[in-house]
Protein backbone atom coordinates (compact mmCIF):
# COMPACT_ATOMS: atom_id res chain seq x y z
CA UNK A 1 0.00 0.00 0.00
CA UNK A 2 1.87 3.01 -1.16
CA UNK A 3 1.22 6.53 -2.30
CA UNK A 4 3.06 9.73 -3.06
CA UNK A 5 2.47 13.41 -3.59
CA UNK A 6 -1.10 14.38 -2.82
CA UNK A 7 -2.33 10.79 -2.49
CA UNK A 8 -5.09 10.27 0.09
CA UNK A 9 -6.89 7.05 0.96
CA UNK A 10 -10.58 6.98 1.88
CA UNK A 11 -12.06 3.94 3.63
CA UNK A 12 -15.84 3.60 3.71
CA UNK A 13 -17.72 1.82 6.48
CA UNK A 14 -20.11 0.87 3.71
CA UNK A 15 -23.03 -0.58 5.67
CA UNK A 16 -23.01 2.43 7.99
CA UNK A 17 -23.36 4.66 4.95
CA UNK A 18 -26.05 2.76 3.09
CA UNK A 19 -28.14 2.49 6.26
CA UNK A 20 -27.78 6.27 6.66
CA UNK A 21 -28.69 6.77 3.00
CA UNK A 22 -31.76 4.56 3.35
CA UNK A 23 -33.10 6.50 6.32
CA UNK A 24 -31.96 9.90 5.05
CA UNK A 25 -33.30 9.81 1.48
CA UNK A 26 -37.08 9.66 0.94
CA UNK A 27 -38.33 6.18 0.06
CA UNK A 28 -40.52 7.78 -2.57
CA UNK A 29 -37.47 7.61 -4.84
CA UNK A 30 -38.21 4.42 -6.72
CA UNK A 31 -37.83 2.58 -9.98
CA UNK A 32 -40.77 2.75 -12.39
CA UNK A 33 -42.04 -0.59 -11.07
CA UNK A 34 -42.11 0.76 -7.51
CA UNK A 35 -38.85 -0.80 -6.28
CA UNK A 36 -37.13 1.60 -3.85
CA UNK A 37 -33.69 2.90 -4.85
CA UNK A 38 -33.21 5.57 -2.17
CA UNK A 39 -30.28 3.80 -0.48
CA UNK A 40 -28.46 3.32 -3.79
CA UNK A 41 -28.89 6.92 -4.83
CA UNK A 42 -28.05 8.26 -1.41
CA UNK A 43 -24.87 6.19 -1.16
CA UNK A 44 -23.65 7.25 -4.61
CA UNK A 45 -24.26 10.91 -3.76
CA UNK A 46 -22.33 10.45 -0.51
CA UNK A 47 -19.37 8.91 -2.33
CA UNK A 48 -19.32 11.64 -4.98
CA UNK A 49 -19.34 14.36 -2.35
CA UNK A 50 -16.92 12.72 0.10
CA UNK A 51 -14.26 11.86 -2.46
CA UNK A 52 -14.46 15.38 -3.90
CA UNK A 53 -14.60 17.36 -0.67
CA UNK A 54 -11.80 15.44 1.03
CA UNK A 55 -9.57 14.96 -1.98
CA UNK A 56 -9.51 11.17 -2.02
CA UNK A 57 -7.27 9.62 -4.66
CA UNK A 58 -7.78 6.02 -3.48
CA UNK A 59 -11.02 4.48 -2.24
CA UNK A 60 -11.99 1.20 -0.59
CA UNK A 61 -15.56 0.28 0.30
CA UNK A 62 -15.01 -1.89 3.38
CA UNK A 63 -17.65 -4.62 3.57
CA UNK A 64 -19.22 -6.65 6.37
CA UNK A 65 -18.62 -10.21 5.24
CA UNK A 66 -19.78 -11.05 8.76
CA UNK A 67 -21.51 -8.24 10.65
CA UNK A 68 -21.47 -10.27 13.93
CA UNK A 69 -18.49 -12.62 13.89
CA UNK A 70 -18.96 -15.79 15.89
CA UNK A 71 -15.60 -15.41 17.59
CA UNK A 72 -16.77 -12.11 19.08
CA UNK A 73 -20.12 -13.64 20.08
CA UNK A 74 -18.34 -16.58 21.73
CA UNK A 75 -16.53 -14.10 23.97
CA UNK A 76 -19.51 -11.82 24.69
CA UNK A 77 -22.84 -13.49 23.77
CA UNK A 78 -24.73 -10.19 24.05
CA UNK A 79 -22.60 -8.66 21.29
CA UNK A 80 -25.08 -7.07 18.83
CA UNK A 81 -27.66 -9.65 19.91
CA UNK A 82 -30.47 -7.07 19.80
CA UNK A 83 -29.88 -6.72 16.05
CA UNK A 84 -30.24 -10.40 15.16
CA UNK A 85 -33.21 -11.15 12.90
CA UNK A 86 -32.51 -14.85 12.47
CA UNK A 87 -29.92 -17.22 13.93
CA UNK A 88 -28.10 -19.18 11.21
CA UNK A 89 -26.34 -22.40 12.23
CA UNK A 90 -23.85 -22.66 9.37
CA UNK A 91 -23.13 -19.00 8.58
CA UNK A 92 -23.47 -15.42 9.76
CA UNK A 93 -26.70 -14.63 11.61
CA UNK A 94 -29.11 -12.45 9.65
CA UNK A 95 -29.15 -8.84 10.77
CA UNK A 96 -32.33 -6.82 11.20
CA UNK A 97 -32.42 -4.99 7.88
CA UNK A 98 -35.62 -3.40 6.52
CA UNK A 99 -36.84 -5.36 3.50
CA UNK A 100 -36.75 -2.29 1.20
CA UNK A 101 -33.08 -1.79 2.08
CA UNK A 102 -32.11 -5.46 1.82
CA UNK A 103 -33.56 -5.52 -1.69
CA UNK A 104 -31.16 -2.75 -2.72
CA UNK A 105 -27.90 -4.28 -1.46
CA UNK A 106 -27.22 -6.43 -4.57
CA UNK A 107 -27.69 -3.35 -6.75
CA UNK A 108 -25.33 -1.39 -4.48
CA UNK A 109 -22.67 -4.06 -5.01
CA UNK A 110 -23.26 -4.04 -8.77
CA UNK A 111 -23.05 -0.25 -9.09
CA UNK A 112 -19.91 -0.04 -6.95
CA UNK A 113 -18.29 -2.69 -9.16
CA UNK A 114 -19.19 -0.90 -12.38
CA UNK A 115 -17.88 2.38 -10.96
CA UNK A 116 -14.53 0.70 -10.35
CA UNK A 117 -14.77 1.10 -6.58
CA UNK A 118 -12.82 -1.53 -4.68
CA UNK A 119 -15.06 -3.55 -2.35
CA UNK A 120 -13.12 -5.52 0.26
CA UNK A 121 -14.47 -7.85 2.92
CA UNK A 122 -12.87 -10.69 4.87
CA UNK A 123 -14.83 -13.76 5.95
CA UNK A 124 -15.39 -13.89 9.69
CA UNK A 125 -14.78 -10.17 10.07
CA UNK A 126 -16.60 -6.87 10.05
CA UNK A 127 -15.94 -3.85 7.86
CA UNK A 128 -14.39 -2.22 10.95
CA UNK A 129 -11.63 -4.82 10.89
CA UNK A 130 -10.97 -4.26 7.19
CA UNK A 131 -10.79 -0.51 7.74
CA UNK A 132 -8.58 -1.03 10.77
CA UNK A 133 -6.11 -3.08 8.76
CA UNK A 134 -5.89 -0.66 5.84
CA UNK A 135 -5.68 2.39 8.12
CA UNK A 136 -2.96 0.83 10.26
CA UNK A 137 -0.75 -0.07 7.31
CA UNK A 138 -1.47 2.83 4.97
CA UNK A 139 1.49 4.86 3.80
CA UNK A 140 -0.61 7.86 2.79
CA UNK A 141 -3.00 10.13 4.71
CA UNK A 142 -6.21 8.23 5.41
CA UNK A 143 -9.83 9.18 6.09
CA UNK A 144 -12.22 6.58 7.52
CA UNK A 145 -15.86 7.46 6.86
CA UNK A 146 -18.25 6.06 9.46
CA UNK A 147 -21.07 6.80 11.84
CA UNK A 148 -19.62 4.33 14.35
CA UNK A 149 -17.60 5.87 17.17
CA UNK A 150 -15.87 2.53 17.80
CA UNK A 151 -13.52 3.49 14.99
CA UNK A 152 -12.27 6.52 16.94
CA UNK A 153 -9.57 4.11 18.14
CA UNK A 154 -8.00 4.40 14.67
CA UNK A 155 -7.45 8.16 14.86
CA UNK A 156 -3.75 9.00 14.74
CA UNK A 157 -2.53 12.52 14.01
CA UNK A 158 1.07 11.35 13.74
CA UNK A 159 0.16 8.93 10.95
CA UNK A 160 -2.43 11.27 9.39
CA UNK A 161 -5.43 8.99 10.06
CA UNK A 162 -8.73 10.80 10.62
CA UNK A 163 -12.37 9.82 10.98
CA UNK A 164 -15.00 11.56 8.87
CA UNK A 165 -17.88 11.11 11.32
CA UNK A 166 -21.36 10.98 9.80
CA UNK A 167 -23.51 10.53 12.92
CA UNK A 168 -25.02 14.03 12.64
CA UNK A 169 -25.73 13.69 8.93
CA UNK A 170 -23.98 14.62 5.72
CA UNK A 171 -24.64 18.32 6.31
CA UNK A 172 -22.85 18.18 9.64
CA UNK A 173 -19.81 16.00 8.99
CA UNK A 174 -17.16 16.11 11.69
CA UNK A 175 -13.46 15.55 11.05
CA UNK A 176 -12.23 13.64 14.10
CA UNK A 177 -8.57 14.08 15.05
CA UNK A 178 -6.66 13.49 18.28
CA UNK A 179 -7.83 16.77 19.79
CA UNK A 180 -11.47 16.01 18.97
CA UNK A 181 -11.36 12.63 20.71
CA UNK A 182 -9.71 14.19 23.76
CA UNK A 183 -12.26 16.99 23.76
CA UNK A 184 -15.21 14.59 23.59
CA UNK A 185 -14.06 11.90 26.00
CA UNK A 186 -10.92 13.09 27.82
CA UNK A 187 -8.95 10.10 26.51
CA UNK A 188 -6.44 9.72 23.70
CA UNK A 189 -7.50 7.77 20.60
CA UNK A 190 -5.16 4.92 21.56
CA UNK A 191 -7.05 4.71 24.86
CA UNK A 192 -10.49 4.75 23.25
CA UNK A 193 -10.94 0.95 23.04
CA UNK A 194 -10.10 0.58 26.74
CA UNK A 195 -12.46 3.46 27.49
CA UNK A 196 -15.27 1.78 25.53
CA UNK A 197 -14.55 -1.52 27.28
CA UNK A 198 -14.92 0.04 30.73
CA UNK A 199 -17.89 2.25 29.86
CA UNK A 200 -19.71 -0.30 27.71
CA UNK A 201 -21.82 0.44 24.65
CA UNK A 202 -25.49 -0.47 24.56
CA UNK A 203 -25.62 -0.05 20.79
CA UNK A 204 -23.22 -3.01 20.44
CA UNK A 205 -24.51 -5.02 23.38
CA UNK A 206 -21.38 -4.40 25.47
CA UNK A 207 -22.31 -4.25 29.17
CA UNK A 208 -19.20 -2.47 30.41
CA UNK A 209 -18.16 -2.58 34.06
CA UNK A 210 -21.16 -1.93 36.29
CA UNK A 211 -20.81 1.36 38.10
CA UNK A 212 -18.09 2.77 35.84
CA UNK A 213 -19.39 5.42 33.46
CA UNK A 214 -17.69 7.75 31.02
CA UNK A 215 -16.24 10.18 33.55
CA UNK A 216 -14.84 7.50 35.82
CA UNK A 217 -13.44 5.51 32.90
CA UNK A 218 -11.72 8.61 31.50
CA UNK A 219 -10.34 9.55 34.92
CA UNK A 220 -8.95 6.07 35.54
CA UNK A 221 -7.31 5.87 32.11
CA UNK A 222 -5.90 9.36 32.59
CA UNK A 223 -4.21 8.19 35.75
CA UNK A 224 -3.18 4.65 34.81
CA UNK A 225 -2.73 4.99 31.06
CA UNK A 226 -4.42 1.79 29.94
CA UNK A 227 -6.78 -0.95 31.06
CA UNK A 228 -3.81 -3.22 31.72
CA UNK A 229 -2.18 -0.50 33.83
CA UNK A 230 -5.40 0.00 35.78
CA UNK A 231 -5.89 -3.71 36.45
CA UNK A 232 -2.28 -4.07 37.54
CA UNK A 233 -2.64 -1.14 39.94
CA UNK A 234 -5.89 -2.60 41.29
CA UNK A 235 -4.00 -5.75 42.30
CA UNK A 236 -1.46 -3.71 44.26
CA UNK A 237 -2.58 -2.56 47.72
CA UNK A 238 -0.41 0.52 47.19
CA UNK A 239 -1.59 1.09 43.62
CA UNK A 240 -3.87 3.95 44.53
CA UNK A 241 -7.09 2.42 43.19
CA UNK A 242 -9.96 3.08 45.59
CA UNK A 243 -11.70 0.17 47.28
CA UNK A 244 -15.04 0.82 45.51
CA UNK A 245 -13.36 0.84 42.08
CA UNK A 246 -11.37 -2.30 42.94
CA UNK A 247 -14.63 -4.00 43.89
CA UNK A 248 -16.27 -2.99 40.59
CA UNK A 249 -13.30 -4.23 38.58
CA UNK A 250 -13.29 -7.51 40.49
CA UNK A 251 -17.01 -7.99 39.86
CA UNK A 252 -16.43 -7.41 36.14
CA UNK A 253 -13.24 -9.47 35.92
CA UNK A 254 -14.62 -12.17 33.62
CA UNK A 255 -15.97 -9.55 31.22
CA UNK A 256 -12.68 -7.63 31.30
CA UNK A 257 -10.74 -10.75 30.30
CA UNK A 258 -12.52 -10.98 26.96
CA UNK A 259 -13.97 -7.55 26.17
CA UNK A 260 -10.75 -5.98 24.81
CA UNK A 261 -10.56 -8.67 22.11
CA UNK A 262 -14.13 -7.87 21.08
CA UNK A 263 -13.78 -4.08 21.23
CA UNK A 264 -10.41 -3.66 19.55
CA UNK A 265 -10.61 -3.68 15.77
CA UNK A 266 -8.40 -6.22 14.03
CA UNK A 267 -5.45 -4.55 12.34
CA UNK A 268 -3.65 -7.43 10.65
CA UNK A 269 -6.11 -9.09 8.29
CA UNK A 270 -4.73 -10.61 5.06
CA UNK A 271 -6.30 -7.94 2.85
CA UNK A 272 -5.15 -7.38 -0.73
CA UNK A 273 -2.97 -4.35 -1.41
CA UNK A 274 -4.44 -1.13 -2.75
CA UNK A 275 -2.75 -1.89 -6.06
CA UNK A 276 -4.27 -5.39 -6.21
CA UNK A 277 -7.81 -4.10 -5.70
CA UNK A 278 -7.21 -1.10 -7.99
CA UNK A 279 -8.18 1.35 -5.29
CA UNK A 280 -6.88 4.39 -7.14
CA UNK A 281 -9.79 6.45 -8.43
CA UNK A 282 -9.93 6.88 -12.19
CA UNK A 283 -12.63 7.97 -14.65
CA UNK A 284 -15.14 5.25 -15.52
CA UNK A 285 -14.80 4.41 -19.22
CA UNK A 286 -15.75 1.88 -21.87
CA UNK A 287 -18.24 -0.91 -21.27
CA UNK A 288 -18.40 -0.26 -17.53
CA UNK A 289 -19.52 3.33 -18.10
CA UNK A 290 -22.06 2.28 -20.72
CA UNK A 291 -23.50 -0.38 -18.42
CA UNK A 292 -23.57 2.03 -15.47
CA UNK A 293 -25.42 4.60 -17.55
CA UNK A 294 -27.84 1.91 -18.76
CA UNK A 295 -28.53 0.86 -15.16
CA UNK A 296 -28.96 4.49 -14.18
CA UNK A 297 -31.71 4.83 -16.75
CA UNK A 298 -33.36 1.50 -15.96
CA UNK A 299 -33.28 1.99 -12.17
CA UNK A 300 -33.93 5.73 -11.90
CA UNK A 301 -30.40 6.45 -10.64
CA UNK A 302 -29.72 9.13 -13.23
CA UNK A 303 -28.74 12.18 -11.17
CA UNK A 304 -26.73 10.20 -8.65
CA UNK A 305 -24.79 8.21 -11.24
CA UNK A 306 -24.14 11.41 -13.19
CA UNK A 307 -22.68 13.11 -10.11
CA UNK A 308 -20.52 10.09 -9.31
CA UNK A 309 -19.18 9.89 -12.88
CA UNK A 310 -18.42 13.63 -12.87
CA UNK A 311 -16.58 13.31 -9.57
CA UNK A 312 -14.43 10.48 -10.94
CA UNK A 313 -13.96 12.24 -14.31
CA UNK A 314 -12.29 15.05 -12.42
CA UNK A 315 -9.47 12.76 -11.32
Tab-separated table of C-alpha atoms in Angstrom:
chain	number	residue	atom	x	y	z
A	1	UNK	CA	0.000	0.000	0.000
A	2	UNK	CA	1.868	3.009	-1.164
A	3	UNK	CA	1.218	6.531	-2.300
A	4	UNK	CA	3.057	9.729	-3.056
A	5	UNK	CA	2.471	13.409	-3.593
A	6	UNK	CA	-1.100	14.381	-2.816
A	7	UNK	CA	-2.325	10.793	-2.488
A	8	UNK	CA	-5.089	10.274	0.090
A	9	UNK	CA	-6.886	7.052	0.958
A	10	UNK	CA	-10.577	6.983	1.885
A	11	UNK	CA	-12.056	3.940	3.626
A	12	UNK	CA	-15.845	3.601	3.714
A	13	UNK	CA	-17.725	1.817	6.477
A	14	UNK	CA	-20.111	0.867	3.707
A	15	UNK	CA	-23.032	-0.580	5.668
A	16	UNK	CA	-23.012	2.426	7.994
A	17	UNK	CA	-23.356	4.663	4.947
A	18	UNK	CA	-26.047	2.755	3.085
A	19	UNK	CA	-28.137	2.492	6.262
A	20	UNK	CA	-27.782	6.269	6.656
A	21	UNK	CA	-28.695	6.766	3.001
A	22	UNK	CA	-31.765	4.557	3.353
A	23	UNK	CA	-33.102	6.503	6.315
A	24	UNK	CA	-31.962	9.897	5.050
A	25	UNK	CA	-33.296	9.813	1.477
A	26	UNK	CA	-37.083	9.656	0.935
A	27	UNK	CA	-38.330	6.178	0.057
A	28	UNK	CA	-40.520	7.785	-2.574
A	29	UNK	CA	-37.467	7.606	-4.836
A	30	UNK	CA	-38.213	4.423	-6.724
A	31	UNK	CA	-37.827	2.578	-9.981
A	32	UNK	CA	-40.767	2.750	-12.390
A	33	UNK	CA	-42.044	-0.591	-11.070
A	34	UNK	CA	-42.106	0.762	-7.505
A	35	UNK	CA	-38.848	-0.800	-6.283
A	36	UNK	CA	-37.128	1.604	-3.851
A	37	UNK	CA	-33.688	2.903	-4.847
A	38	UNK	CA	-33.212	5.572	-2.174
A	39	UNK	CA	-30.280	3.802	-0.477
A	40	UNK	CA	-28.456	3.317	-3.786
A	41	UNK	CA	-28.889	6.919	-4.830
A	42	UNK	CA	-28.050	8.255	-1.406
A	43	UNK	CA	-24.869	6.187	-1.162
A	44	UNK	CA	-23.654	7.252	-4.610
A	45	UNK	CA	-24.258	10.906	-3.758
A	46	UNK	CA	-22.327	10.450	-0.512
A	47	UNK	CA	-19.371	8.912	-2.328
A	48	UNK	CA	-19.321	11.638	-4.977
A	49	UNK	CA	-19.338	14.357	-2.347
A	50	UNK	CA	-16.925	12.724	0.098
A	51	UNK	CA	-14.263	11.865	-2.460
A	52	UNK	CA	-14.458	15.376	-3.904
A	53	UNK	CA	-14.600	17.359	-0.671
A	54	UNK	CA	-11.804	15.438	1.031
A	55	UNK	CA	-9.572	14.955	-1.982
A	56	UNK	CA	-9.510	11.172	-2.022
A	57	UNK	CA	-7.272	9.616	-4.662
A	58	UNK	CA	-7.781	6.022	-3.476
A	59	UNK	CA	-11.021	4.481	-2.240
A	60	UNK	CA	-11.990	1.202	-0.592
A	61	UNK	CA	-15.562	0.278	0.302
A	62	UNK	CA	-15.014	-1.893	3.380
A	63	UNK	CA	-17.649	-4.621	3.568
A	64	UNK	CA	-19.220	-6.648	6.375
A	65	UNK	CA	-18.618	-10.211	5.237
A	66	UNK	CA	-19.778	-11.054	8.756
A	67	UNK	CA	-21.507	-8.243	10.654
A	68	UNK	CA	-21.475	-10.268	13.930
A	69	UNK	CA	-18.493	-12.624	13.889
A	70	UNK	CA	-18.960	-15.787	15.891
A	71	UNK	CA	-15.595	-15.410	17.595
A	72	UNK	CA	-16.771	-12.112	19.080
A	73	UNK	CA	-20.118	-13.638	20.082
A	74	UNK	CA	-18.345	-16.581	21.733
A	75	UNK	CA	-16.533	-14.097	23.972
A	76	UNK	CA	-19.513	-11.821	24.691
A	77	UNK	CA	-22.843	-13.495	23.775
A	78	UNK	CA	-24.730	-10.187	24.047
A	79	UNK	CA	-22.595	-8.660	21.285
A	80	UNK	CA	-25.082	-7.070	18.834
A	81	UNK	CA	-27.659	-9.650	19.914
A	82	UNK	CA	-30.468	-7.075	19.798
A	83	UNK	CA	-29.876	-6.716	16.048
A	84	UNK	CA	-30.240	-10.405	15.158
A	85	UNK	CA	-33.209	-11.147	12.902
A	86	UNK	CA	-32.510	-14.849	12.469
A	87	UNK	CA	-29.918	-17.217	13.930
A	88	UNK	CA	-28.104	-19.177	11.213
A	89	UNK	CA	-26.341	-22.403	12.228
A	90	UNK	CA	-23.850	-22.661	9.369
A	91	UNK	CA	-23.126	-19.000	8.577
A	92	UNK	CA	-23.466	-15.420	9.765
A	93	UNK	CA	-26.697	-14.626	11.609
A	94	UNK	CA	-29.106	-12.446	9.654
A	95	UNK	CA	-29.149	-8.835	10.774
A	96	UNK	CA	-32.327	-6.825	11.203
A	97	UNK	CA	-32.420	-4.988	7.875
A	98	UNK	CA	-35.620	-3.401	6.521
A	99	UNK	CA	-36.837	-5.360	3.496
A	100	UNK	CA	-36.752	-2.291	1.204
A	101	UNK	CA	-33.078	-1.793	2.080
A	102	UNK	CA	-32.106	-5.456	1.820
A	103	UNK	CA	-33.561	-5.516	-1.686
A	104	UNK	CA	-31.162	-2.749	-2.718
A	105	UNK	CA	-27.904	-4.283	-1.459
A	106	UNK	CA	-27.216	-6.434	-4.567
A	107	UNK	CA	-27.688	-3.350	-6.746
A	108	UNK	CA	-25.335	-1.390	-4.478
A	109	UNK	CA	-22.671	-4.059	-5.008
A	110	UNK	CA	-23.257	-4.035	-8.766
A	111	UNK	CA	-23.054	-0.253	-9.090
A	112	UNK	CA	-19.906	-0.039	-6.952
A	113	UNK	CA	-18.293	-2.695	-9.159
A	114	UNK	CA	-19.195	-0.900	-12.382
A	115	UNK	CA	-17.883	2.384	-10.962
A	116	UNK	CA	-14.534	0.703	-10.353
A	117	UNK	CA	-14.774	1.095	-6.578
A	118	UNK	CA	-12.821	-1.531	-4.679
A	119	UNK	CA	-15.057	-3.548	-2.354
A	120	UNK	CA	-13.117	-5.520	0.261
A	121	UNK	CA	-14.470	-7.848	2.921
A	122	UNK	CA	-12.872	-10.695	4.865
A	123	UNK	CA	-14.826	-13.764	5.948
A	124	UNK	CA	-15.388	-13.892	9.687
A	125	UNK	CA	-14.784	-10.168	10.071
A	126	UNK	CA	-16.599	-6.866	10.048
A	127	UNK	CA	-15.944	-3.849	7.861
A	128	UNK	CA	-14.390	-2.215	10.952
A	129	UNK	CA	-11.625	-4.819	10.892
A	130	UNK	CA	-10.974	-4.261	7.190
A	131	UNK	CA	-10.793	-0.505	7.742
A	132	UNK	CA	-8.584	-1.027	10.773
A	133	UNK	CA	-6.115	-3.082	8.762
A	134	UNK	CA	-5.893	-0.660	5.838
A	135	UNK	CA	-5.679	2.391	8.116
A	136	UNK	CA	-2.961	0.829	10.259
A	137	UNK	CA	-0.747	-0.065	7.314
A	138	UNK	CA	-1.474	2.826	4.966
A	139	UNK	CA	1.493	4.862	3.803
A	140	UNK	CA	-0.610	7.858	2.791
A	141	UNK	CA	-3.005	10.125	4.708
A	142	UNK	CA	-6.208	8.230	5.410
A	143	UNK	CA	-9.826	9.182	6.090
A	144	UNK	CA	-12.221	6.583	7.518
A	145	UNK	CA	-15.864	7.465	6.864
A	146	UNK	CA	-18.247	6.059	9.462
A	147	UNK	CA	-21.071	6.802	11.844
A	148	UNK	CA	-19.616	4.333	14.352
A	149	UNK	CA	-17.600	5.870	17.173
A	150	UNK	CA	-15.873	2.527	17.795
A	151	UNK	CA	-13.517	3.491	14.988
A	152	UNK	CA	-12.270	6.519	16.936
A	153	UNK	CA	-9.574	4.111	18.135
A	154	UNK	CA	-7.997	4.400	14.665
A	155	UNK	CA	-7.446	8.164	14.858
A	156	UNK	CA	-3.751	8.995	14.740
A	157	UNK	CA	-2.525	12.520	14.005
A	158	UNK	CA	1.075	11.346	13.736
A	159	UNK	CA	0.157	8.932	10.945
A	160	UNK	CA	-2.431	11.267	9.392
A	161	UNK	CA	-5.426	8.993	10.059
A	162	UNK	CA	-8.729	10.802	10.617
A	163	UNK	CA	-12.372	9.820	10.984
A	164	UNK	CA	-15.002	11.561	8.874
A	165	UNK	CA	-17.884	11.110	11.315
A	166	UNK	CA	-21.361	10.983	9.805
A	167	UNK	CA	-23.510	10.527	12.917
A	168	UNK	CA	-25.019	14.027	12.640
A	169	UNK	CA	-25.732	13.689	8.930
A	170	UNK	CA	-23.979	14.625	5.724
A	171	UNK	CA	-24.639	18.317	6.308
A	172	UNK	CA	-22.846	18.182	9.644
A	173	UNK	CA	-19.805	15.998	8.993
A	174	UNK	CA	-17.156	16.113	11.686
A	175	UNK	CA	-13.457	15.549	11.051
A	176	UNK	CA	-12.228	13.644	14.098
A	177	UNK	CA	-8.574	14.078	15.050
A	178	UNK	CA	-6.659	13.490	18.281
A	179	UNK	CA	-7.825	16.774	19.790
A	180	UNK	CA	-11.473	16.014	18.971
A	181	UNK	CA	-11.358	12.625	20.714
A	182	UNK	CA	-9.710	14.188	23.765
A	183	UNK	CA	-12.264	16.993	23.759
A	184	UNK	CA	-15.205	14.592	23.591
A	185	UNK	CA	-14.059	11.897	26.000
A	186	UNK	CA	-10.917	13.093	27.816
A	187	UNK	CA	-8.954	10.097	26.510
A	188	UNK	CA	-6.438	9.721	23.702
A	189	UNK	CA	-7.503	7.773	20.604
A	190	UNK	CA	-5.164	4.923	21.559
A	191	UNK	CA	-7.052	4.711	24.863
A	192	UNK	CA	-10.486	4.755	23.255
A	193	UNK	CA	-10.943	0.953	23.035
A	194	UNK	CA	-10.097	0.580	26.742
A	195	UNK	CA	-12.460	3.456	27.491
A	196	UNK	CA	-15.269	1.779	25.534
A	197	UNK	CA	-14.545	-1.516	27.278
A	198	UNK	CA	-14.920	0.038	30.729
A	199	UNK	CA	-17.894	2.249	29.864
A	200	UNK	CA	-19.706	-0.297	27.707
A	201	UNK	CA	-21.821	0.439	24.648
A	202	UNK	CA	-25.493	-0.474	24.563
A	203	UNK	CA	-25.616	-0.048	20.785
A	204	UNK	CA	-23.225	-3.007	20.444
A	205	UNK	CA	-24.509	-5.020	23.384
A	206	UNK	CA	-21.383	-4.401	25.471
A	207	UNK	CA	-22.313	-4.246	29.166
A	208	UNK	CA	-19.199	-2.474	30.406
A	209	UNK	CA	-18.163	-2.581	34.058
A	210	UNK	CA	-21.159	-1.933	36.292
A	211	UNK	CA	-20.806	1.363	38.102
A	212	UNK	CA	-18.094	2.770	35.838
A	213	UNK	CA	-19.394	5.417	33.464
A	214	UNK	CA	-17.691	7.750	31.017
A	215	UNK	CA	-16.241	10.184	33.549
A	216	UNK	CA	-14.843	7.501	35.822
A	217	UNK	CA	-13.439	5.512	32.897
A	218	UNK	CA	-11.716	8.608	31.501
A	219	UNK	CA	-10.335	9.550	34.915
A	220	UNK	CA	-8.947	6.066	35.540
A	221	UNK	CA	-7.313	5.866	32.110
A	222	UNK	CA	-5.904	9.357	32.591
A	223	UNK	CA	-4.209	8.188	35.753
A	224	UNK	CA	-3.179	4.651	34.811
A	225	UNK	CA	-2.731	4.987	31.057
A	226	UNK	CA	-4.422	1.791	29.942
A	227	UNK	CA	-6.782	-0.946	31.059
A	228	UNK	CA	-3.813	-3.220	31.721
A	229	UNK	CA	-2.178	-0.503	33.829
A	230	UNK	CA	-5.403	0.003	35.783
A	231	UNK	CA	-5.890	-3.711	36.446
A	232	UNK	CA	-2.281	-4.067	37.539
A	233	UNK	CA	-2.644	-1.143	39.943
A	234	UNK	CA	-5.885	-2.604	41.291
A	235	UNK	CA	-4.004	-5.755	42.297
A	236	UNK	CA	-1.463	-3.711	44.260
A	237	UNK	CA	-2.577	-2.561	47.721
A	238	UNK	CA	-0.409	0.520	47.191
A	239	UNK	CA	-1.587	1.085	43.616
A	240	UNK	CA	-3.869	3.953	44.528
A	241	UNK	CA	-7.093	2.420	43.192
A	242	UNK	CA	-9.958	3.079	45.585
A	243	UNK	CA	-11.697	0.169	47.277
A	244	UNK	CA	-15.039	0.822	45.511
A	245	UNK	CA	-13.357	0.841	42.079
A	246	UNK	CA	-11.372	-2.300	42.941
A	247	UNK	CA	-14.629	-4.000	43.890
A	248	UNK	CA	-16.268	-2.992	40.590
A	249	UNK	CA	-13.297	-4.230	38.579
A	250	UNK	CA	-13.295	-7.508	40.492
A	251	UNK	CA	-17.007	-7.986	39.860
A	252	UNK	CA	-16.426	-7.415	36.144
A	253	UNK	CA	-13.243	-9.471	35.922
A	254	UNK	CA	-14.623	-12.173	33.616
A	255	UNK	CA	-15.967	-9.553	31.216
A	256	UNK	CA	-12.679	-7.632	31.303
A	257	UNK	CA	-10.738	-10.752	30.304
A	258	UNK	CA	-12.517	-10.984	26.962
A	259	UNK	CA	-13.965	-7.553	26.167
A	260	UNK	CA	-10.755	-5.977	24.809
A	261	UNK	CA	-10.561	-8.666	22.115
A	262	UNK	CA	-14.129	-7.868	21.081
A	263	UNK	CA	-13.784	-4.075	21.231
A	264	UNK	CA	-10.406	-3.655	19.548
A	265	UNK	CA	-10.605	-3.675	15.766
A	266	UNK	CA	-8.403	-6.218	14.031
A	267	UNK	CA	-5.449	-4.546	12.336
A	268	UNK	CA	-3.649	-7.428	10.654
A	269	UNK	CA	-6.111	-9.088	8.285
A	270	UNK	CA	-4.732	-10.610	5.062
A	271	UNK	CA	-6.297	-7.937	2.847
A	272	UNK	CA	-5.146	-7.377	-0.731
A	273	UNK	CA	-2.973	-4.351	-1.410
A	274	UNK	CA	-4.435	-1.131	-2.750
A	275	UNK	CA	-2.750	-1.893	-6.062
A	276	UNK	CA	-4.265	-5.390	-6.207
A	277	UNK	CA	-7.813	-4.096	-5.698
A	278	UNK	CA	-7.211	-1.104	-7.989
A	279	UNK	CA	-8.181	1.351	-5.286
A	280	UNK	CA	-6.878	4.392	-7.138
A	281	UNK	CA	-9.788	6.454	-8.432
A	282	UNK	CA	-9.929	6.879	-12.194
A	283	UNK	CA	-12.629	7.968	-14.652
A	284	UNK	CA	-15.140	5.249	-15.524
A	285	UNK	CA	-14.799	4.407	-19.217
A	286	UNK	CA	-15.750	1.878	-21.874
A	287	UNK	CA	-18.244	-0.910	-21.267
A	288	UNK	CA	-18.400	-0.260	-17.526
A	289	UNK	CA	-19.517	3.329	-18.102
A	290	UNK	CA	-22.057	2.284	-20.717
A	291	UNK	CA	-23.495	-0.376	-18.423
A	292	UNK	CA	-23.575	2.028	-15.466
A	293	UNK	CA	-25.425	4.603	-17.547
A	294	UNK	CA	-27.842	1.905	-18.756
A	295	UNK	CA	-28.526	0.861	-15.160
A	296	UNK	CA	-28.956	4.491	-14.178
A	297	UNK	CA	-31.709	4.829	-16.751
A	298	UNK	CA	-33.358	1.500	-15.957
A	299	UNK	CA	-33.283	1.989	-12.168
A	300	UNK	CA	-33.928	5.732	-11.901
A	301	UNK	CA	-30.403	6.449	-10.643
A	302	UNK	CA	-29.715	9.134	-13.226
A	303	UNK	CA	-28.741	12.176	-11.171
A	304	UNK	CA	-26.727	10.201	-8.648
A	305	UNK	CA	-24.787	8.212	-11.236
A	306	UNK	CA	-24.136	11.408	-13.190
A	307	UNK	CA	-22.682	13.114	-10.106
A	308	UNK	CA	-20.517	10.094	-9.313
A	309	UNK	CA	-19.181	9.895	-12.877
A	310	UNK	CA	-18.419	13.628	-12.869
A	311	UNK	CA	-16.578	13.307	-9.569
A	312	UNK	CA	-14.433	10.478	-10.943
A	313	UNK	CA	-13.962	12.236	-14.313
A	314	UNK	CA	-12.286	15.054	-12.418
A	315	UNK	CA	-9.472	12.761	-11.324
